[in-house]
Amino acid sequence: MATSRELGKTRLPLSAAGFVVLICLAILGLSAWREWESRNAELRNAETDVANLAHSLVQHADDTFELADTILVGLVHRLELDGMGPDTIAKLQTYLPTRKSTDRVRGIFVYDETGRWLATTEQIDFSKFNNSDREYFRQHRDSPDKGTLIGRPVKSRSGGQWVITASRRIDRPDGSFAGVALLTIDVAYFVKFYERFDVGPNGSASLLNNDGIMLARSRDESGVFVGRDLSNAPLFREWKSRPAAAVYYFKSPLDSVQRLSYYQRSSRYPLMVLASKSQDDVLAPWRRAAVTRVTFVLGLVLLIAVIGYYLVRQLLQRQRMAQALVANEAQFRLLAEQSSDMVTRIGLDNRLLYVSPSCRRMIGWSSDELLGTSAVAGIHEEDMERVEQTITALKNGEAEEARFVYRQRHREKGDIWVEAALHVTRASDSGEIDGVVAVVRDMTEQKDLQDKLAALAATDGLTGLANRRAFDERLVDEWARARRDGTQLSLLLIDVDHFKKFNDHYGHLAGDGCLRALGRILSDHARRPADLAARYGGEEFAMLLPNTGPDGCAEVGEAIRRALHDLAMLHAQNPPSRLVTVSVGAAASLPTETTADSSTLVAAADRALYAAKDSGRDRLVMSGQVVSWPAKTA
C-alpha cells in the first residue's frame, strides 16, 4: 500500500495541475468578460455620441422653424391689419425680399383664397401659378386653426427642388378665409447641415415629422428618401408608449443596415430627429482590437499551461517548495520594479525599507537616496498630520488598509498630487504587524481636471460670470465672515429693463450679446478679490460686495448703470432713452448674532429692485431709502 507521504506527494502535483487549469479558465473567462464589457462600452460611447448629436439637431430644427414661425406671424398680422388690396400687395412684394435674410429661408409666398399667387420672394413671373391643390392650402382653407402648419416635403413649383413648408392661415376681419402665407425651407439646407457631423461611413441623421414622414436625411443630396412614409416602422407603431427621447436599436427599412440610434422629439413642433450610426461601424475598431487581445490572451494561456506543466514536474522534486518561494519572491520584486506606480515598504519606525525604481520618475529621487529616510518626508505640511495619523492607525491594527490623496514634494516640479493605497504586512511566523506597504500613484493630472470641472460647474456658460449656485454658496460664506468680523456686506441686484421686448425685437442672439456685454461690465467693476459678479437668473445679475457700506454699494451700482449707458446699445422698445438700461436694487447689512440669515439681504435688495422698476426703471434704489441716482436723459 502507498504510504501517506507518497499520497501527499501525489496529491500535490495534481493540486498544482488543477490550479493551473483553474488559472487558465479564469484568464479566459476574464478575457471574455473584458471583451464583452469593452464591446458594451463602445456601444455606450456611441449611444452618448448620437444622443448629443440628436440634442444638437433638434435644437437646430427648433431654431429653424421658430424663425419661420416668427416671420409668418409678422407677415399674417400685417396682412390682416392692412388688408390684401393692390397697394398692400405691391408694398409687400417690395418688403418680402428683405425678410429672406438667411440661408434657412428658401422663399416666402402669399396666396389669396383661390390659391392664386399674390406676392413672393422668388424672381419669377408667378401670375400663372396656383397652389389651391396643395395639401397645406386645403387644410388652412377647411380649418379655422391659426397656428403654423409644418407640412410634408413637396417639389417647389418655382425652383423644382424639395422644400419643407411652414404656413399660416390669413383671415378677413369677419374671420372668413382670405388666403395663406407660406415659407419654404430647402431640404438641401438640412442635408448640408447634417453633413457637418461625423456619424461614420454608414451613419445618418434624419429629420421626420410625428407621422413618420421623412423630411430630410444626410447623404441624400438627390432626395431619394425625402417624403418616405415610415409610419409602419416599429418606432412609429409604438410611438405612444415610447418616451420623448431614447436610445433605439433597429434595422433600417431604407437600407437594411443594423443601426444604433437616438431619437428625440421636439417639444415645440411636431418633429423628431433620429441620429444613428451603423452598429458594424461602431464595433469595427473593437473587433480589430479584440482579435489582437484574444490572440495575446490565448498565447498567454498557452504559455501558462506550458509553465504549469513544467511546474508540476518541478513539484515532484524535493526542492519544489524552496524553488517556488524564490520564484514568487522574484516575481513580486519584478512586479514592483516594473510597475509605473511607486511601491514602498514602511517599517514600524516610519523608515523606508524598500522603494521601487519608479520613485525617480514620480518624485525625482532615486531609491538609494530614499532608503532609510522618513516615509513622511516631503509631504506637504497641511497634509502631514492626516498622513501620520493614518499610518499610525494601520500599525496599531485599527485598520488593515487605507487610501487617501495628498501633496508630495517633487525634487524639481514642486508639489504634486498623489494617491497612496496602504496595506499592513505581518510577520510569517508570528502574524504580528511588522510594517506597511504603500503603492503611490501620481494624480496631478486627474486633480487638475477635477479642479477645472469644479470651476466649470460654478460658471455661467453664457456670460462667464459665477452662476446661481456659486453665488448662493459665496453669499452664505461672506455672511458668516461679516458676522464674525463685524463688517458690512452689500448686495446689488441688477435687471435689464424690458429684456423680453429686446429679445422679441432683436432676436435671441442679440439678447445673448446684450447679456454678455453687461456681464463684462460687471466683471470690470468687481475690482476687489472678494467682490463677486454672478448671473442670478435669466436677465437678472447680482454683485456681492463684502466689507462695503451703503455709500460704496450705491457708488458701484451707479457706476455699472452709467457704464451700460455709455455702451449705448440700442433698445427701441425701452423709452425714453431707446437704449439698453438696467434697474438696480441695492441693500447693505451689518450681520450680528441676532440677525436673520443671508436671505434677508437678498429680500431687501429684491424689494429695492422692484422699487426701482416701479419708479420708472433705469435707476438705482437703496433698500430703506427713497429712489436715488435717477437716470439722466440721453
CSV table of C-alpha atoms in Angstrom, one decimal, residues 349-620:
chain,number,residue,atom,x,y,z
A,349,ASP,CA,9.8,53.2,12.9
A,350,ASN,CA,8.4,55.0,9.9
A,351,ARG,CA,11.6,54.4,7.9
A,352,LEU,CA,11.6,53.3,4.3
A,353,LEU,CA,12.7,49.7,4.0
A,354,TYR,CA,12.1,49.4,0.2
A,355,VAL,CA,11.4,51.8,-2.6
A,356,SER,CA,10.7,50.7,-6.2
A,357,PRO,CA,12.8,52.3,-9.0
A,358,SER,CA,9.8,54.3,-10.3
A,359,CYS,CA,10.3,56.7,-7.5
A,360,ARG,CA,12.8,58.7,-9.7
A,361,ARG,CA,10.1,59.3,-12.3
A,362,MET,CA,7.4,60.1,-9.8
A,363,ILE,CA,9.2,62.3,-7.2
A,364,GLY,CA,12.7,62.9,-8.7
A,365,TRP,CA,14.8,60.9,-6.1
A,366,SER,CA,16.4,57.5,-6.6
A,367,SER,CA,15.6,54.5,-4.4
A,368,ASP,CA,19.1,54.6,-3.0
A,369,GLU,CA,18.6,58.2,-1.8
A,370,LEU,CA,15.3,57.4,-0.2
A,371,LEU,CA,16.1,54.1,1.6
A,372,GLY,CA,16.3,54.6,5.4
A,373,THR,CA,14.7,58.1,5.3
A,374,SER,CA,11.4,59.0,6.9
A,375,ALA,CA,8.3,57.8,5.0
A,376,VAL,CA,6.6,61.2,5.6
A,377,ALA,CA,9.5,63.3,4.3
A,378,GLY,CA,8.4,65.7,1.5
A,379,ILE,CA,4.7,65.6,2.4
A,380,HIS,CA,3.0,69.0,2.4
A,381,GLU,CA,2.7,70.4,5.9
A,382,GLU,CA,-1.1,70.8,5.6
A,383,ASP,CA,-1.4,67.0,4.8
A,384,MET,CA,1.3,65.8,7.2
A,385,GLU,CA,-0.9,65.2,10.3
A,386,ARG,CA,-3.6,63.3,8.3
A,387,VAL,CA,-1.0,61.0,6.7
A,388,GLU,CA,0.8,60.3,10.0
A,389,GLN,CA,-2.5,59.5,11.8
A,390,THR,CA,-3.4,57.1,9.1
A,391,ILE,CA,0.0,55.2,9.2
A,392,THR,CA,-0.2,55.1,13.0
A,393,ALA,CA,-3.7,53.6,12.9
A,394,LEU,CA,-2.5,50.9,10.4
A,395,LYS,CA,0.5,50.0,12.6
A,396,ASN,CA,-1.7,49.8,15.7
A,397,GLY,CA,-4.1,47.4,14.0
A,398,GLU,CA,-7.0,49.8,13.8
A,399,ALA,CA,-7.4,49.1,10.1
A,400,GLU,CA,-6.0,46.7,7.5
A,401,GLU,CA,-5.8,49.1,4.6
A,402,ALA,CA,-6.3,52.8,3.8
A,403,ARG,CA,-6.4,55.0,0.7
A,404,PHE,CA,-6.0,58.8,0.6
A,405,VAL,CA,-4.8,61.7,-1.6
A,406,TYR,CA,-2.2,64.2,-0.5
A,407,ARG,CA,0.5,66.6,-1.8
A,408,GLN,CA,4.1,65.3,-2.2
A,409,ARG,CA,7.2,67.4,-3.0
A,410,HIS,CA,8.9,66.6,-6.3
A,411,ARG,CA,12.6,67.3,-6.5
A,412,GLU,CA,12.2,69.6,-9.5
A,413,LYS,CA,8.5,70.3,-10.0
A,414,GLY,CA,7.4,71.4,-6.6
A,415,ASP,CA,4.3,69.9,-5.0
A,416,ILE,CA,2.4,67.2,-6.9
A,417,TRP,CA,-0.8,65.4,-6.0
A,418,VAL,CA,-0.5,61.7,-5.4
A,419,GLU,CA,-2.8,58.9,-4.2
A,420,ALA,CA,-1.5,56.3,-1.8
A,421,ALA,CA,-3.0,52.8,-1.1
A,422,LEU,CA,-1.6,51.4,2.2
A,423,HIS,CA,-1.9,47.8,3.5
A,424,VAL,CA,-0.4,46.3,6.6
A,425,THR,CA,2.2,43.5,6.4
A,426,ARG,CA,2.5,40.7,9.0
A,427,ALA,CA,5.4,38.5,10.1
A,428,SER,CA,5.1,35.0,8.6
A,429,ASP,CA,6.0,33.3,11.9
A,430,SER,CA,4.0,35.3,14.5
A,431,GLY,CA,1.3,37.0,12.4
A,432,GLU,CA,2.2,40.3,14.1
A,433,ILE,CA,2.1,43.6,12.2
A,434,ASP,CA,5.7,44.4,11.0
A,435,GLY,CA,5.1,47.3,8.7
A,436,VAL,CA,3.1,48.9,5.9
A,437,VAL,CA,3.2,48.5,2.1
A,438,ALA,CA,2.3,51.6,0.2
A,439,VAL,CA,1.5,51.9,-3.5
A,440,VAL,CA,1.7,55.6,-4.6
A,441,ARG,CA,0.3,56.9,-7.9
A,442,ASP,CA,0.7,60.4,-9.5
A,443,MET,CA,-2.8,62.1,-9.5
A,444,THR,CA,-1.7,65.6,-10.6
A,445,GLU,CA,-3.4,65.5,-14.0
A,446,GLN,CA,-6.6,64.0,-12.5
A,447,LYS,CA,-6.7,66.5,-9.7
A,448,ASP,CA,-6.2,69.4,-12.2
A,449,LEU,CA,-9.1,68.0,-14.3
A,450,GLN,CA,-11.3,67.8,-11.2
A,451,ASP,CA,-10.5,71.4,-10.3
A,452,LYS,CA,-11.3,72.5,-13.9
A,453,LEU,CA,-14.6,70.6,-13.8
A,454,ALA,CA,-15.4,72.2,-10.4
A,455,ALA,CA,-14.7,75.7,-11.9
A,456,LEU,CA,-16.9,75.0,-14.9
A,457,ALA,CA,-19.7,73.8,-12.6
A,458,ALA,CA,-19.6,77.2,-10.8
A,459,THR,CA,-19.6,79.3,-14.0
A,460,ASP,CA,-22.4,80.6,-16.2
A,461,GLY,CA,-21.8,79.4,-19.7
A,462,LEU,CA,-23.1,82.5,-21.5
A,463,THR,CA,-21.5,85.3,-19.6
A,464,GLY,CA,-18.5,83.7,-17.9
A,465,LEU,CA,-19.7,85.0,-14.5
A,466,ALA,CA,-20.4,82.9,-11.4
A,467,ASN,CA,-23.6,81.0,-11.7
A,468,ARG,CA,-26.5,81.0,-9.2
A,469,ARG,CA,-25.2,78.0,-7.2
A,470,ALA,CA,-21.7,79.6,-6.8
A,471,PHE,CA,-23.4,82.9,-5.8
A,472,ASP,CA,-25.6,81.2,-3.1
A,473,GLU,CA,-22.6,79.4,-1.7
A,474,ARG,CA,-20.4,82.6,-1.6
A,475,LEU,CA,-23.3,84.6,0.0
A,476,VAL,CA,-23.5,82.1,2.9
A,477,ASP,CA,-19.7,82.2,3.4
A,478,GLU,CA,-19.5,86.0,3.2
A,479,TRP,CA,-22.5,86.5,5.5
A,480,ALA,CA,-20.8,84.2,8.1
A,481,ARG,CA,-17.5,86.1,7.7
A,482,ALA,CA,-19.1,89.5,8.0
A,483,ARG,CA,-20.9,88.4,11.2
A,484,ARG,CA,-17.7,87.0,12.6
A,485,ASP,CA,-15.6,90.1,11.7
A,486,GLY,CA,-18.2,92.7,12.4
A,487,THR,CA,-18.1,94.2,8.9
A,488,GLN,CA,-20.8,95.3,6.5
A,489,LEU,CA,-22.0,93.2,3.5
A,490,SER,CA,-23.7,94.8,0.5
A,491,LEU,CA,-25.6,93.3,-2.5
A,492,LEU,CA,-26.7,94.7,-5.8
A,493,LEU,CA,-29.5,93.0,-7.8
A,494,ILE,CA,-29.4,94.2,-11.5
A,495,ASP,CA,-32.2,93.6,-14.0
A,496,VAL,CA,-32.2,94.5,-17.7
A,497,ASP,CA,-35.2,96.8,-18.4
A,498,HIS,CA,-37.8,95.3,-20.8
A,499,PHE,CA,-35.4,92.5,-21.8
A,500,LYS,CA,-38.2,90.3,-23.2
A,501,LYS,CA,-39.2,93.1,-25.6
A,502,PHE,CA,-35.5,93.4,-26.6
A,503,ASN,CA,-35.4,89.6,-27.4
A,504,ASP,CA,-38.7,89.8,-29.3
A,505,HIS,CA,-37.5,92.8,-31.3
A,506,TYR,CA,-33.8,91.9,-32.0
A,507,GLY,CA,-33.8,88.1,-31.6
A,508,HIS,CA,-32.3,85.8,-29.1
A,509,LEU,CA,-28.7,86.1,-30.5
A,510,ALA,CA,-28.8,89.8,-29.9
A,511,GLY,CA,-30.2,89.1,-26.4
A,512,ASP,CA,-27.3,86.8,-25.6
A,513,GLY,CA,-24.9,89.5,-26.8
A,514,CYS,CA,-26.6,92.1,-24.6
A,515,LEU,CA,-26.3,89.8,-21.5
A,516,ARG,CA,-22.6,89.2,-22.3
A,517,ALA,CA,-21.9,92.9,-22.6
A,518,LEU,CA,-23.5,93.5,-19.2
A,519,GLY,CA,-21.5,90.6,-17.8
A,520,ARG,CA,-18.3,92.2,-19.0
A,521,ILE,CA,-19.3,95.5,-17.3
A,522,LEU,CA,-19.9,93.6,-14.0
A,523,SER,CA,-16.6,91.8,-14.3
A,524,ASP,CA,-14.8,95.2,-14.8
A,525,HIS,CA,-16.5,96.6,-11.6
A,526,ALA,CA,-15.7,93.6,-9.4
A,527,ARG,CA,-12.3,95.0,-8.7
A,528,ARG,CA,-11.5,93.5,-5.3
A,529,PRO,CA,-10.6,89.8,-4.9
A,530,ALA,CA,-13.6,89.3,-2.6
A,531,ASP,CA,-16.2,91.0,-4.9
A,532,LEU,CA,-18.3,88.5,-6.8
A,533,ALA,CA,-20.3,89.2,-10.0
A,534,ALA,CA,-22.9,86.5,-10.9
A,535,ARG,CA,-25.7,85.7,-13.2
A,536,TYR,CA,-28.6,85.4,-10.8
A,537,GLY,CA,-31.1,84.1,-13.4
A,538,GLY,CA,-32.3,85.0,-16.9
A,539,GLU,CA,-31.6,88.7,-17.4
A,540,GLU,CA,-31.0,89.3,-13.7
A,541,PHE,CA,-27.5,89.7,-12.3
A,542,ALA,CA,-26.0,90.1,-8.8
A,543,MET,CA,-22.9,91.8,-7.3
A,544,LEU,CA,-21.8,90.8,-3.9
A,545,LEU,CA,-19.6,93.4,-2.1
A,546,PRO,CA,-18.0,92.3,1.1
A,547,ASN,CA,-16.8,94.9,3.6
A,548,THR,CA,-18.9,97.6,1.8
A,549,GLY,CA,-21.4,100.0,3.3
A,550,PRO,CA,-24.5,101.7,1.7
A,551,ASP,CA,-22.5,104.5,0.1
A,552,GLY,CA,-19.9,102.3,-1.5
A,553,CYS,CA,-22.7,99.9,-2.7
A,554,ALA,CA,-24.6,102.7,-4.3
A,555,GLU,CA,-21.5,104.1,-5.9
A,556,VAL,CA,-20.7,100.7,-7.5
A,557,GLY,CA,-24.3,100.2,-8.7
A,558,GLU,CA,-24.4,103.7,-10.3
A,559,ALA,CA,-21.1,103.1,-12.0
A,560,ILE,CA,-22.5,99.9,-13.5
A,561,ARG,CA,-25.6,101.7,-14.7
A,562,ARG,CA,-23.7,104.5,-16.2
A,563,ALA,CA,-21.2,102.2,-17.9
A,564,LEU,CA,-24.1,100.5,-19.6
A,565,HIS,CA,-25.4,103.9,-20.7
A,566,ASP,CA,-22.0,104.7,-22.1
A,567,LEU,CA,-22.1,101.5,-24.1
A,568,ALA,CA,-25.2,102.9,-25.9
A,569,MET,CA,-26.8,99.6,-27.0
A,570,LEU,CA,-30.0,100.4,-29.0
A,571,HIS,CA,-33.3,99.2,-27.5
A,572,ALA,CA,-36.2,100.7,-29.4
A,573,GLN,CA,-38.7,99.2,-27.0
A,574,ASN,CA,-37.3,100.9,-24.0
A,575,PRO,CA,-38.4,104.6,-23.9
A,576,PRO,CA,-37.5,107.3,-23.3
A,577,SER,CA,-33.8,106.6,-23.8
A,578,ARG,CA,-34.2,104.0,-26.5
A,579,LEU,CA,-31.1,102.3,-25.1
A,580,VAL,CA,-30.4,99.2,-23.1
A,581,THR,CA,-30.7,100.2,-19.4
A,582,VAL,CA,-30.9,98.4,-16.1
A,583,SER,CA,-32.8,98.8,-12.8
A,584,VAL,CA,-30.6,98.3,-9.7
A,585,GLY,CA,-31.7,97.3,-6.2
A,586,ALA,CA,-29.1,97.8,-3.5
A,587,ALA,CA,-29.0,96.6,0.1
A,588,ALA,CA,-26.4,96.7,2.8
A,589,SER,CA,-26.4,94.8,6.2
A,590,LEU,CA,-24.2,94.5,9.3
A,591,PRO,CA,-24.8,90.8,10.3
A,592,THR,CA,-24.9,90.1,14.0
A,593,GLU,CA,-25.6,87.1,16.1
A,594,THR,CA,-29.2,88.2,16.4
A,595,THR,CA,-29.6,89.0,12.6
A,596,ALA,CA,-31.5,86.5,10.5
A,597,ASP,CA,-29.7,84.6,7.7
A,598,SER,CA,-28.4,85.9,4.4
A,599,SER,CA,-31.8,85.6,2.8
A,600,THR,CA,-32.8,88.9,4.4
A,601,LEU,CA,-30.1,90.7,2.4
A,602,VAL,CA,-31.4,89.2,-0.8
A,603,ALA,CA,-35.0,90.1,0.1
A,604,ALA,CA,-34.0,93.7,0.8
A,605,ALA,CA,-32.2,94.1,-2.5
A,606,ASP,CA,-35.1,92.4,-4.3
A,607,ARG,CA,-37.6,94.9,-2.8
A,608,ALA,CA,-35.3,97.7,-3.8
A,609,LEU,CA,-35.1,96.4,-7.3
A,610,TYR,CA,-38.9,96.3,-7.6
A,611,ALA,CA,-39.0,99.8,-6.3
A,612,ALA,CA,-36.5,100.9,-9.0
A,613,LYS,CA,-38.8,99.3,-11.7
A,614,ASP,CA,-41.9,100.9,-10.2
A,615,SER,CA,-40.2,104.3,-10.1
A,616,GLY,CA,-39.6,104.3,-13.9
A,617,ARG,CA,-36.6,102.0,-14.3
A,618,ASP,CA,-33.1,102.9,-15.4
A,619,ARG,CA,-32.2,103.9,-11.8
A,620,LEU,CA,-30.8,102.6,-8.5
